PDB file of C-alpha atoms in Angstrom:
ATOM      1  CA  MET A   9      39.279  23.079 -18.340  1.00  0.00           C
ATOM      2  CA  ILE A  10      36.063  21.416 -19.485  1.00  0.00           C
ATOM      3  CA  SER A  11      34.990  21.647 -23.082  1.00  0.00           C
ATOM      4  CA  GLY A  12      31.600  20.174 -23.721  1.00  0.00           C
ATOM      5  CA  GLU A  13      28.213  20.514 -25.180  1.00  0.00           C
ATOM      6  CA  GLU A  14      25.147  19.855 -23.068  1.00  0.00           C
ATOM      7  CA  SER A  15      22.447  18.006 -24.955  1.00  0.00           C
ATOM      8  CA  THR A  16      18.753  18.472 -24.497  1.00  0.00           C
ATOM      9  CA  PRO A  17      16.507  15.440 -23.914  1.00  0.00           C
ATOM     10  CA  GLY A  18      15.487  15.237 -27.590  1.00  0.00           C
ATOM     11  CA  ASP A  19      18.952  15.618 -29.122  1.00  0.00           C
ATOM     12  CA  ASP A  20      21.187  12.831 -30.334  1.00  0.00           C
ATOM     13  CA  GLN A  21      24.266  14.802 -29.302  1.00  0.00           C
ATOM     14  CA  VAL A  22      26.598  13.512 -26.658  1.00  0.00           C
ATOM     15  CA  SER A  23      28.770  15.827 -24.605  1.00  0.00           C
ATOM     16  CA  SER A  24      32.470  15.256 -24.341  1.00  0.00           C
ATOM     17  CA  CYS A  25      35.029  15.940 -21.670  1.00  0.00           C
ATOM     18  CA  SER A  26      38.650  16.866 -21.988  1.00  0.00           C
ATOM     19  CA  LYS A  27      41.443  18.054 -19.772  1.00  0.00           C
ATOM     20  CA  GLU A  28      44.315  19.859 -21.430  1.00  0.00           C
ATOM     21  CA  ASP A  29      47.018  18.056 -19.456  1.00  0.00           C
ATOM     22  CA  ALA A  30      45.310  14.647 -19.423  1.00  0.00           C
ATOM     23  CA  GLY A  31      47.737  11.843 -20.126  1.00  0.00           C
ATOM     24  CA  GLY A  32      45.339   9.124 -21.238  1.00  0.00           C
ATOM     25  CA  GLU A  33      41.895   8.374 -22.545  1.00  0.00           C
ATOM     26  CA  PRO A  34      38.983   9.719 -20.499  1.00  0.00           C
ATOM     27  CA  GLY A  35      38.019   7.111 -17.953  1.00  0.00           C
ATOM     28  CA  ASP A  36      41.119   4.947 -18.224  1.00  0.00           C
ATOM     29  CA  GLY A  37      42.614   6.211 -14.970  1.00  0.00           C
ATOM     30  CA  ARG A  38      46.015   7.109 -16.478  1.00  0.00           C
ATOM     31  CA  GLY A  39      46.278  10.808 -15.901  1.00  0.00           C
ATOM     32  CA  SER A  40      42.800  12.160 -16.443  1.00  0.00           C
ATOM     33  CA  HIS A  41      40.431  12.750 -13.561  1.00  0.00           C
ATOM     34  CA  TRP A  42      37.408  13.583 -15.689  1.00  0.00           C
ATOM     35  CA  VAL A  43      34.540  11.132 -15.854  1.00  0.00           C
ATOM     36  CA  PHE A  44      32.096  10.770 -18.722  1.00  0.00           C
ATOM     37  CA  LEU A  45      28.573  10.161 -17.419  1.00  0.00           C
ATOM     38  CA  ARG A  46      25.908   8.862 -19.734  1.00  0.00           C
ATOM     39  CA  SER A  47      22.380   7.563 -19.280  1.00  0.00           C
ATOM     40  CA  ASP A  48      21.082   4.325 -20.833  1.00  0.00           C
ATOM     41  CA  ARG A  49      18.947   6.316 -23.266  1.00  0.00           C
ATOM     42  CA  ILE A  50      21.794   8.646 -24.319  1.00  0.00           C
ATOM     43  CA  SER A  51      19.415  11.556 -23.984  1.00  0.00           C
ATOM     44  CA  ARG A  52      21.531  13.507 -21.507  1.00  0.00           C
ATOM     45  CA  SER A  53      25.167  13.387 -20.610  1.00  0.00           C
ATOM     46  CA  SER A  54      27.465  15.517 -18.546  1.00  0.00           C
ATOM     47  CA  CYS A  55      31.023  15.760 -17.367  1.00  0.00           C
ATOM     48  CA  ILE A  56      32.159  16.008 -13.794  1.00  0.00           C
ATOM     49  CA  GLU A  57      35.568  16.196 -12.220  1.00  0.00           C
ATOM     50  CA  THR A  58      36.116  13.497  -9.640  1.00  0.00           C
ATOM     51  CA  THR A  59      37.359  14.797  -6.336  1.00  0.00           C
ATOM     52  CA  SER A  60      37.291  11.562  -4.368  1.00  0.00           C
ATOM     53  CA  LYS A  61      39.797   8.731  -4.627  1.00  0.00           C
ATOM     54  CA  LYS A  62      36.997   6.419  -5.766  1.00  0.00           C
ATOM     55  CA  PRO A  63      38.337   4.309  -8.656  1.00  0.00           C
ATOM     56  CA  ILE A  64      36.891   4.818 -12.125  1.00  0.00           C
ATOM     57  CA  LYS A  65      35.273   1.724 -13.653  1.00  0.00           C
ATOM     58  CA  THR A  66      37.532  -0.091 -16.067  1.00  0.00           C
ATOM     59  CA  ASP A  67      36.450  -1.862 -19.244  1.00  0.00           C
ATOM     60  CA  MET A  68      36.623  -5.181 -17.388  1.00  0.00           C
ATOM     61  CA  GLU A  69      34.273  -3.965 -14.644  1.00  0.00           C
ATOM     62  CA  LEU A  70      31.843  -2.584 -17.223  1.00  0.00           C
ATOM     63  CA  MET A  71      31.932  -5.881 -19.113  1.00  0.00           C
ATOM     64  CA  LYS A  72      31.271  -7.878 -15.919  1.00  0.00           C
ATOM     65  CA  GLU A  73      28.322  -5.625 -15.132  1.00  0.00           C
ATOM     66  CA  LYS A  74      26.870  -6.123 -18.641  1.00  0.00           C
ATOM     67  CA  PHE A  75      27.382  -9.904 -18.420  1.00  0.00           C
ATOM     68  CA  ALA A  76      25.562 -10.063 -15.104  1.00  0.00           C
ATOM     69  CA  LYS A  77      22.689  -7.951 -16.398  1.00  0.00           C
ATOM     70  CA  LEU A  78      22.321 -10.024 -19.573  1.00  0.00           C
ATOM     71  CA  LEU A  79      22.625 -13.419 -17.905  1.00  0.00           C
ATOM     72  CA  LEU A  80      20.103 -12.448 -15.226  1.00  0.00           C
ATOM     73  CA  GLY A  81      17.671 -11.230 -17.882  1.00  0.00           C
ATOM     74  CA  GLU A  82      17.990  -7.581 -16.832  1.00  0.00           C
ATOM     75  CA  ASP A  83      16.783  -8.504 -13.318  1.00  0.00           C
ATOM     76  CA  MET A  84      19.643  -7.383 -11.080  1.00  0.00           C
ATOM     77  CA  SER A  85      17.669  -8.255  -7.933  1.00  0.00           C
ATOM     78  CA  GLY A  86      17.923 -11.980  -8.695  1.00  0.00           C
ATOM     79  CA  GLY A  87      14.217 -12.403  -7.989  1.00  0.00           C
ATOM     80  CA  GLY A  88      13.505 -14.270 -11.205  1.00  0.00           C
ATOM     81  CA  LYS A  89      11.335 -11.511 -12.653  1.00  0.00           C
ATOM     82  CA  GLY A  90      13.626 -10.779 -15.578  1.00  0.00           C
ATOM     83  CA  VAL A  91      13.182 -11.519 -19.249  1.00  0.00           C
ATOM     84  CA  PRO A  92      14.827 -14.534 -20.910  1.00  0.00           C
ATOM     85  CA  SER A  93      18.559 -14.050 -21.515  1.00  0.00           C
ATOM     86  CA  ALA A  94      18.126 -14.263 -25.286  1.00  0.00           C
ATOM     87  CA  LEU A  95      15.598 -11.413 -25.220  1.00  0.00           C
ATOM     88  CA  ALA A  96      17.832  -9.329 -22.951  1.00  0.00           C
ATOM     89  CA  LEU A  97      20.728  -9.909 -25.367  1.00  0.00           C
ATOM     90  CA  SER A  98      18.567  -8.991 -28.364  1.00  0.00           C
ATOM     91  CA  ASN A  99      17.436  -5.791 -26.633  1.00  0.00           C
ATOM     92  CA  ALA A 100      21.031  -4.888 -25.754  1.00  0.00           C
ATOM     93  CA  ILE A 101      22.187  -5.354 -29.369  1.00  0.00           C
ATOM     94  CA  THR A 102      19.241  -3.298 -30.640  1.00  0.00           C
ATOM     95  CA  ASN A 103      19.998  -0.504 -28.159  1.00  0.00           C
ATOM     96  CA  LEU A 104      23.698  -0.536 -29.087  1.00  0.00           C
ATOM     97  CA  ALA A 105      22.888  -0.323 -32.800  1.00  0.00           C
ATOM     98  CA  ALA A 106      20.451   2.520 -32.171  1.00  0.00           C
ATOM     99  CA  SER A 107      22.957   4.480 -30.103  1.00  0.00           C
ATOM    100  CA  VAL A 108      25.861   3.991 -32.530  1.00  0.00           C
ATOM    101  CA  PHE A 109      24.107   4.293 -35.876  1.00  0.00           C
ATOM    102  CA  SER A 110      21.557   6.961 -34.958  1.00  0.00           C
ATOM    103  CA  GLU A 111      24.473   9.399 -34.815  1.00  0.00           C
ATOM    104  CA  GLN A 112      25.108   8.753 -38.524  1.00  0.00           C
ATOM    105  CA  ARG A 113      23.543  11.689 -40.378  1.00  0.00           C
ATOM    106  CA  LYS A 114      24.474  10.898 -43.980  1.00  0.00           C
ATOM    107  CA  LEU A 115      26.017   8.168 -46.081  1.00  0.00           C
ATOM    108  CA  GLU A 116      29.714   8.534 -45.319  1.00  0.00           C
ATOM    109  CA  PRO A 117      32.409   6.482 -43.599  1.00  0.00           C
ATOM    110  CA  MET A 118      31.971   6.192 -39.850  1.00  0.00           C
ATOM    111  CA  PRO A 119      34.565   7.842 -37.610  1.00  0.00           C
ATOM    112  CA  ASP A 120      37.162   5.465 -36.167  1.00  0.00           C
ATOM    113  CA  ASP A 121      36.074   6.051 -32.562  1.00  0.00           C
ATOM    114  CA  ARG A 122      32.513   4.989 -33.374  1.00  0.00           C
ATOM    115  CA  LYS A 123      33.736   1.904 -35.268  1.00  0.00           C
ATOM    116  CA  THR A 124      35.945   0.974 -32.323  1.00  0.00           C
ATOM    117  CA  ARG A 125      33.060   1.432 -29.886  1.00  0.00           C
ATOM    118  CA  TRP A 126      30.767  -0.739 -32.033  1.00  0.00           C
ATOM    119  CA  LYS A 127      33.330  -3.535 -32.394  1.00  0.00           C
ATOM    120  CA  LYS A 128      34.222  -3.541 -28.695  1.00  0.00           C
ATOM    121  CA  GLU A 129      30.656  -3.525 -27.402  1.00  0.00           C
ATOM    122  CA  ILE A 130      29.271  -6.006 -29.945  1.00  0.00           C
ATOM    123  CA  ASP A 131      32.114  -8.403 -29.055  1.00  0.00           C
ATOM    124  CA  TRP A 132      31.158  -8.036 -25.389  1.00  0.00           C
ATOM    125  CA  LEU A 133      27.522  -8.772 -26.133  1.00  0.00           C
ATOM    126  CA  LEU A 134      28.172 -11.726 -28.417  1.00  0.00           C
ATOM    127  CA  SER A 135      30.636 -13.313 -25.987  1.00  0.00           C
ATOM    128  CA  VAL A 136      27.714 -13.693 -23.559  1.00  0.00           C
ATOM    129  CA  THR A 137      26.205 -16.299 -25.894  1.00  0.00           C
ATOM    130  CA  ASP A 138      28.922 -18.761 -24.836  1.00  0.00           C
ATOM    131  CA  ASN A 139      27.451 -18.713 -21.315  1.00  0.00           C
ATOM    132  CA  ILE A 140      23.746 -19.091 -22.144  1.00  0.00           C
ATOM    133  CA  VAL A 141      22.435 -22.630 -21.689  1.00  0.00           C
ATOM    134  CA  GLU A 142      18.996 -24.132 -22.175  1.00  0.00           C
ATOM    135  CA  MET A 143      17.578 -26.018 -19.220  1.00  0.00           C
ATOM    136  CA  VAL A 144      15.192 -28.948 -19.765  1.00  0.00           C
ATOM    137  CA  PRO A 145      13.299 -31.039 -17.187  1.00  0.00           C
ATOM    138  CA  LYS A 146      14.595 -34.549 -16.485  1.00  0.00           C
ATOM    139  CA  ILE A 147      13.349 -37.262 -14.131  1.00  0.00           C
ATOM    140  CA  GLN A 148      15.963 -38.387 -11.624  1.00  0.00           C
ATOM    141  CA  GLN A 149      15.610 -41.257  -9.167  1.00  0.00           C
ATOM    142  CA  THR A 150      17.121 -41.022  -5.720  1.00  0.00           C
ATOM    143  CA  SER A 151      18.761 -43.956  -3.937  1.00  0.00           C
ATOM    144  CA  ASN A 152      15.559 -44.661  -1.944  1.00  0.00           C
ATOM    145  CA  GLY A 153      13.402 -44.860  -5.115  1.00  0.00           C
ATOM    146  CA  ILE A 154      11.803 -41.410  -5.083  1.00  0.00           C
ATOM    147  CA  GLN A 155      11.456 -39.767  -8.476  1.00  0.00           C
ATOM    148  CA  LEU A 156      12.328 -36.081  -8.734  1.00  0.00           C
ATOM    149  CA  GLU A 157      12.079 -33.707 -11.644  1.00  0.00           C
ATOM    150  CA  VAL A 158      15.285 -31.694 -11.997  1.00  0.00           C
ATOM    151  CA  GLN A 159      16.518 -29.179 -14.555  1.00  0.00           C
ATOM    152  CA  THR A 160      19.550 -30.175 -16.622  1.00  0.00           C
ATOM    153  CA  THR A 161      21.324 -28.591 -19.546  1.00  0.00           C
ATOM    154  CA  LYS A 162      20.265 -29.677 -22.995  1.00  0.00           C
TER     155      LYS A 162
END
């Protein structure tokens, strides 16, 4: 049984999925076979029942995907056309804040699930900062006396 609410492109609503006999959280792979699909803009979402044996992405896989996207400057092709990592991180934090806090309609305590989502995702994003390094040019001399300019960490 699916219970949900389909949102229109202008709404801030997000649909939810449930299965009466589901044993775990949606998407954790422990009893439920419903998947929560959501676009980057949170404008539309829908629920589908998985029929294949394809594994559902775990938190670790989602975190790895976010790390890769942030460290590559949102350029998943690796072609060097992405934005600086700091800007990608700033954009990701801004988008997270917009998606979490735009659902807040009045001044009242936030629901626990939204607080948990904020804490988990902001920790993911801030942990990326440990892996960002600044590269600076440095002159290096080879054994045969040729000078090369190389990039080293600051």
